[in-house]
Coordinates of C-alpha atoms in Angstrom, one line a residue:
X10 CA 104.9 89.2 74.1
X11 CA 103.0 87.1 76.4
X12 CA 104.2 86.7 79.7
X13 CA 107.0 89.0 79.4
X14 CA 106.6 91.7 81.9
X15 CA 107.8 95.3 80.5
X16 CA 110.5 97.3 81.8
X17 CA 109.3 99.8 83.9
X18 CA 108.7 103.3 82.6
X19 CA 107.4 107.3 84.3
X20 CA 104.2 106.0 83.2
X21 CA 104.1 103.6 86.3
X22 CA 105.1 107.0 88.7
X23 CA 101.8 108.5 87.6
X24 CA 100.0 107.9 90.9
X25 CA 102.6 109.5 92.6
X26 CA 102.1 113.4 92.6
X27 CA 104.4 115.8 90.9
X28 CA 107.3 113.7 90.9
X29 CA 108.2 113.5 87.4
X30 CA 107.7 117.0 86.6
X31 CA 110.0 117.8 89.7
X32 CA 112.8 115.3 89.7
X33 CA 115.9 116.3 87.9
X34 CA 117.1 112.4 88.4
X35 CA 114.2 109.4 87.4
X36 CA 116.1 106.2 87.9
X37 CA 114.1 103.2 88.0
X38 CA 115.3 99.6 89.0
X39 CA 114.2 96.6 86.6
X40 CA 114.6 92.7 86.8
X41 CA 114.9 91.8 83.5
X42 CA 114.6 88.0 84.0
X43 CA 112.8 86.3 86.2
X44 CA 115.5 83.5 86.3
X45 CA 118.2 85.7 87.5
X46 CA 118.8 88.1 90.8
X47 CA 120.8 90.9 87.8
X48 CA 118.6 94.2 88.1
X49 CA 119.2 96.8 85.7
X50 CA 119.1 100.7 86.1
X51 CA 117.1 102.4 84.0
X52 CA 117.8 106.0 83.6
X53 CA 114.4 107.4 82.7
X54 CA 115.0 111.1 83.4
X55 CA 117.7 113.0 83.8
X56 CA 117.5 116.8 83.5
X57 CA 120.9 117.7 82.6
X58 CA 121.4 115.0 80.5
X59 CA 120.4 112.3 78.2
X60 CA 117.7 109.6 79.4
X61 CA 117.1 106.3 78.0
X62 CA 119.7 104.2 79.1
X63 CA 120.8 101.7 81.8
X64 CA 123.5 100.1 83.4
X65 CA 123.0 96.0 84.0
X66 CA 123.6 95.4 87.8
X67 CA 125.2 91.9 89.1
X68 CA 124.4 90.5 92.4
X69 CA 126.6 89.5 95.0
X70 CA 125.2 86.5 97.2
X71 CA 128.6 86.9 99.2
X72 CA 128.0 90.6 100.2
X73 CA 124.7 91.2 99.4
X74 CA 125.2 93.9 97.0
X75 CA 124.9 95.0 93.2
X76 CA 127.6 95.4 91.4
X77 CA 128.1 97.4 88.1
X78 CA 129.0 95.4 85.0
X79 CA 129.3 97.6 82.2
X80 CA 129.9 101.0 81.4
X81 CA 126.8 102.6 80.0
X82 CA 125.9 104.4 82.9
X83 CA 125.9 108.5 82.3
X84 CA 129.1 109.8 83.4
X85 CA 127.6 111.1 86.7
X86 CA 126.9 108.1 87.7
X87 CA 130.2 106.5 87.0
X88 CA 131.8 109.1 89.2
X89 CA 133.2 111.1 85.7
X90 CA 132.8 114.3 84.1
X91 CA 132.8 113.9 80.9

């Protein structure tokens, strides 16, 4: 669509050496919309695991930090073994 900016893929880390053929973790940090301060987390690569999803981040003005709001993340990165 026009003027909607894409989420960020490996493609953009192509200027940057070896990087994805030697990280085990790719995780990349989107703003989905431009009205908002929510990023999202976009696992791109993960070795030992499956890729392709994110977790949607909520920002605190208070504390100046992102917060998780769901539970998509892959278990390694909610602190679980599943």
């Amino acid at each position: 669509e026009k003027g909607k900016v894409a989420r960020p893929t490996m493609d953009d880390l192509k200027e940057s050496g070896d990087i994805e053929a030697d990280a085990d973790v790719i995780v990349l940090l989107d703003r989905p919309s431009r009205e908002s301060s929510d990023r999202e987390l976009v696992y791109e690569k993960l070795r030992d695991g499956e890729a392709g999803g994110f977790s949607r981040l909520e920002f605190s003005t208070t504390y100046l930090t992102f917060d998780q709001v769901d539970d998509a993340a892959p278990a390694w990165v909610r602190g679980k073994d599943d």
